[in-house]
Amino acid sequence: MNTGVISPQARADALASLAAEELDVLVIGGGVVGAGAALDAATRGLSTGLVEARDFAGGTSSRSSKLIHGGLRYLEMLDFGLVREALRERGLLLQRLAPHLVRPVPFLYPLRHRGWERLYAGAGLALYDTLALSGWGAGLPRHRHLTRTEALKAFPALRPESLAGAIRYYDAQVDDARHTMFLVRTAAAYGAQVAARTEVTGFLREGRRVVGVRARDNETGAELEIRARTVINATGVWTSDIQSLMKGERGQFKITASKGIHLVVPRDRIAGHTGMILRTATSVLFVIPWDRHWIIGTTDTPWNLDKAHPSASAHDVDYLLDEVNKSLATPLTRDDVQGVYAGLRPLLSADAATTAKLSREHAVDTLAPGLVLVAGGKYTTYRVMAADAVDAAVRDLDTRVPASCTDQVPLLGAAGYRAAWNRRAQLARRAGLHVGRIEHLLKRYGTLIDEVLGLVEADPSLAEPLTGAPDYLRAEVVYAVTHEGARHLDDVLTRRTRISIETADRGVTAARTTADLIAGALGWTAADAEREIAAYRSRVAADRAAQEQPDDETADATRLAATAA
């Protein structure tokens, strides 16, 4: 079985193939939409390429709230079509496409007022459940009204005086970076040529028509030309940057970047058995269970500074703490915050006073013959966006192209997942690991767990916990390089694992052991490994320094200065 392994050699082979043969479709951007578009095109029988300037999911697609949901706030905006579409996609991901990566989560909606608020919120959640009944949207329990006593039992950390009752409802969550990486690998398994750290620097044209791109391998500096019958730009907040490479052409829409930050706190700081959604003056705030942690977010503010590394400021952190503390009996402090991450939402520009008022609809535009842009949308509806982009791209092709079938294509690791989960005790005995370790691996790799355990069988020392991040096995960081396309220490600690936000030192202790483990597969010298460790530590220090600054401008400047030092 082809499992789309992205090893260092596989990347080199993909780059050689991209430079040698004309493609039907080339996708620029390795976030969730670009990866989804590559999978969509490959499963239609089209020769497909995917290039990403940074790491797969290196931007927005690793820094979301990690929810697969319809979006209650869009329901309040009366955007019923978007909510119905998102709920259908939620059902598909839970039940067919990625049951190993996407799982149900109960949420508590606290009610602060008696009578009218219960009727208002209850009606909204009843509609939410009803919209989920179409197609694959069903499958989660319906909402349930709770008394104050029942709400406090479900979430003991709540201040009793802050609520009159609650409603419990269900949505789903995902590790966004891992899901995106599985999309890339599944596309590769269906024949797509994929390469991260490969930056588009210009377009190849014949008259007005785009016939490919000029690109640079950011690992070696080598230049290459990739010819394609049609190109899809799925670069999210970098859409305008790619558009600027098209001299004399103007797109039909503009992207506004909205910054959202999240706090990660240890699970024992908040006593609760469900997630929680809280209303704020401008939006909503989520408190989301995340294994041994909570994720608290998010903010929604305009951002026009460094897109590659948006910074969380002290104002952002304090805002989230202040908002969540309005509902907690024991307030959180900055000392409770273990991790912080910031991401940018690509929103279609509109006449709105704040980015919180912009919807998450997506748009597809043909900038020039042979070049399609897709932008906007929300993580949950990536598959629909990808299909729409490929539909637009293939209109120019002179061959009949089948319709999208990705609603019927499970991601790698999904087939047989439930049976593997039921057999987890047997897997644990066979591997000589605790069943808790097997559960952890199944939730991260699904039925590809056998590849990880194969590394352990070949080298039993890889069954040991990783120094500095004992929730992970040593085998997992090796696998990140040999199978999942990681090229740098930050790729492993920030996206293939979540060590950078799940450990108190943000992965600094784990960095050296990880570098030692992956150096051989990446061909690093001792000096290379030291540079990677120094760069990672510098990035962590820069993030911490930025989070002490009062606003976006000083946070961004501090981070850039610390990184350059």
Short mmCIF file of N, CA and C in Angstrom, two decimals, residues 6 29-39 50 52 55-64 68 93 98 100-102 174-188 194 234 379 382 411-412 444 484 495-496 498:
data_model
loop_
_atom_site.label_atom_id
_atom_site.label_comp_id
_atom_site.label_asym_id
_atom_site.label_seq_id
_atom_site.Cartn_x
_atom_site.Cartn_y
_atom_site.Cartn_z
N ILE A 6 6.76 10.95 2.87
CA ILE A 6 7.50 12.14 2.44
C ILE A 6 8.84 12.15 3.19
N GLY A 29 0.79 26.55 -2.29
CA GLY A 29 0.29 26.71 -0.92
C GLY A 29 -0.02 25.39 -0.27
N GLY A 30 0.72 25.06 0.80
CA GLY A 30 0.55 23.78 1.48
C GLY A 30 -0.20 23.89 2.78
N GLY A 31 -1.16 24.82 2.86
CA GLY A 31 -2.09 24.85 3.98
C GLY A 31 -3.23 23.89 3.71
N VAL A 32 -4.28 23.97 4.52
CA VAL A 32 -5.35 22.98 4.40
C VAL A 32 -6.07 23.07 3.06
N VAL A 33 -6.27 24.28 2.53
CA VAL A 33 -6.98 24.41 1.25
C VAL A 33 -6.10 23.94 0.10
N GLY A 34 -4.83 24.32 0.10
CA GLY A 34 -3.93 23.87 -0.95
C GLY A 34 -3.74 22.36 -0.93
N ALA A 35 -3.56 21.80 0.27
CA ALA A 35 -3.43 20.35 0.38
C ALA A 35 -4.71 19.66 -0.07
N GLY A 36 -5.85 20.24 0.31
CA GLY A 36 -7.12 19.68 -0.13
C GLY A 36 -7.28 19.75 -1.63
N ALA A 37 -6.82 20.85 -2.25
CA ALA A 37 -6.91 20.98 -3.70
C ALA A 37 -6.01 19.96 -4.40
N ALA A 38 -4.82 19.72 -3.85
CA ALA A 38 -3.92 18.72 -4.44
C ALA A 38 -4.56 17.34 -4.38
N LEU A 39 -5.18 17.01 -3.25
CA LEU A 39 -5.86 15.72 -3.14
C LEU A 39 -7.04 15.64 -4.09
N LEU A 50 2.27 20.05 -5.81
CA LEU A 50 1.99 20.95 -4.68
C LEU A 50 3.30 21.48 -4.17
N GLU A 52 5.06 24.44 -1.41
CA GLU A 52 4.83 25.28 -0.24
C GLU A 52 6.15 25.97 0.12
N ASP A 55 6.83 25.32 5.66
CA ASP A 55 6.48 23.94 5.99
C ASP A 55 5.00 23.73 5.69
N PHE A 56 4.61 22.50 5.44
CA PHE A 56 3.20 22.21 5.30
C PHE A 56 2.47 22.67 6.57
N ALA A 57 1.35 23.37 6.40
CA ALA A 57 0.59 23.94 7.52
C ALA A 57 1.42 24.94 8.31
N GLY A 58 2.40 25.56 7.66
CA GLY A 58 3.29 26.47 8.38
C GLY A 58 2.66 27.79 8.76
N GLY A 59 1.49 28.12 8.19
CA GLY A 59 0.84 29.38 8.50
C GLY A 59 -0.44 29.17 9.28
N THR A 60 -1.53 29.68 8.73
CA THR A 60 -2.83 29.64 9.40
C THR A 60 -3.25 28.23 9.80
N SER A 61 -2.93 27.25 8.97
CA SER A 61 -3.46 25.89 9.15
C SER A 61 -2.84 25.12 10.31
N SER A 62 -1.92 25.73 11.04
CA SER A 62 -1.44 25.10 12.28
C SER A 62 -1.75 25.94 13.50
N ARG A 63 -2.48 27.07 13.29
CA ARG A 63 -2.66 28.02 14.39
C ARG A 63 -4.12 28.40 14.60
N SER A 64 -5.01 27.47 14.29
CA SER A 64 -6.44 27.72 14.43
C SER A 64 -6.90 27.36 15.85
N ILE A 68 -13.58 21.71 14.46
CA ILE A 68 -14.34 21.39 13.25
C ILE A 68 -15.79 21.65 13.63
N LEU A 93 -16.05 14.36 8.13
CA LEU A 93 -14.74 14.17 8.75
C LEU A 93 -14.82 13.22 9.93
N ALA A 98 -11.82 11.24 8.31
CA ALA A 98 -10.69 11.31 9.25
C ALA A 98 -11.13 11.01 10.69
N HIS A 100 -9.82 9.18 12.77
CA HIS A 100 -8.66 9.05 13.66
C HIS A 100 -8.13 10.41 14.11
N LEU A 101 -8.49 11.46 13.40
CA LEU A 101 -7.97 12.79 13.70
C LEU A 101 -9.02 13.75 14.25
N VAL A 102 -10.28 13.51 13.92
CA VAL A 102 -11.38 14.40 14.32
C VAL A 102 -12.26 13.67 15.31
N VAL A 174 -9.83 18.95 16.06
CA VAL A 174 -8.81 18.30 15.25
C VAL A 174 -7.46 18.94 15.55
N ASP A 175 -6.40 18.16 15.42
CA ASP A 175 -5.06 18.76 15.40
C ASP A 175 -4.88 19.24 13.96
N ASP A 176 -5.01 20.55 13.75
CA ASP A 176 -5.05 21.09 12.39
C ASP A 176 -3.80 20.79 11.58
N ALA A 177 -2.62 20.93 12.19
CA ALA A 177 -1.38 20.70 11.44
C ALA A 177 -1.26 19.24 11.02
N ARG A 178 -1.64 18.33 11.90
CA ARG A 178 -1.55 16.91 11.54
C ARG A 178 -2.57 16.57 10.46
N HIS A 179 -3.77 17.12 10.56
CA HIS A 179 -4.77 16.86 9.55
C HIS A 179 -4.29 17.36 8.18
N THR A 180 -3.72 18.56 8.14
CA THR A 180 -3.21 19.09 6.88
C THR A 180 -2.10 18.22 6.33
N MET A 181 -1.20 17.77 7.22
CA MET A 181 -0.12 16.90 6.78
C MET A 181 -0.68 15.58 6.22
N PHE A 182 -1.74 15.04 6.83
CA PHE A 182 -2.35 13.82 6.31
C PHE A 182 -2.98 14.07 4.95
N LEU A 183 -3.54 15.25 4.73
CA LEU A 183 -4.05 15.59 3.40
C LEU A 183 -2.92 15.55 2.37
N VAL A 184 -1.78 16.14 2.72
CA VAL A 184 -0.64 16.16 1.81
C VAL A 184 -0.18 14.73 1.51
N ARG A 185 -0.04 13.92 2.53
CA ARG A 185 0.43 12.55 2.33
C ARG A 185 -0.58 11.74 1.52
N THR A 186 -1.87 11.97 1.76
CA THR A 186 -2.87 11.23 1.00
C THR A 186 -2.82 11.64 -0.46
N ALA A 187 -2.63 12.95 -0.73
CA ALA A 187 -2.46 13.41 -2.10
C ALA A 187 -1.24 12.73 -2.74
N ALA A 188 -0.14 12.64 -1.99
CA ALA A 188 1.06 11.99 -2.50
C ALA A 188 0.80 10.51 -2.79
N VAL A 194 4.80 16.39 -4.19
CA VAL A 194 4.67 17.42 -3.16
C VAL A 194 6.04 17.82 -2.63
N ALA A 234 -3.46 28.96 -3.66
CA ALA A 234 -4.21 28.72 -2.43
C ALA A 234 -3.32 29.10 -1.25
N TYR A 379 -11.66 26.75 8.19
CA TYR A 379 -10.94 25.47 8.16
C TYR A 379 -11.89 24.31 7.86
N TYR A 382 -12.70 23.37 4.17
CA TYR A 382 -11.57 23.32 3.25
C TYR A 382 -11.87 22.45 2.03
N LEU A 411 -8.82 9.75 4.45
CA LEU A 411 -7.40 10.06 4.54
C LEU A 411 -6.62 8.84 4.99
N LEU A 412 -5.35 8.83 4.70
CA LEU A 412 -4.49 7.76 5.20
C LEU A 412 -4.68 7.62 6.71
N ARG A 444 -3.09 9.94 16.73
CA ARG A 444 -2.21 10.79 15.91
C ARG A 444 -1.91 10.19 14.54
N GLU A 484 7.01 12.13 7.34
CA GLU A 484 6.06 13.25 7.34
C GLU A 484 6.64 14.56 6.81
N ARG A 495 4.80 21.55 14.68
CA ARG A 495 3.69 21.08 13.85
C ARG A 495 3.52 19.56 13.82
N ARG A 496 4.60 18.78 13.68
CA ARG A 496 4.40 17.33 13.69
C ARG A 496 4.02 16.85 15.09
N ARG A 498 3.15 18.84 19.17
CA ARG A 498 2.75 20.14 19.72
C ARG A 498 3.57 20.47 20.95
#
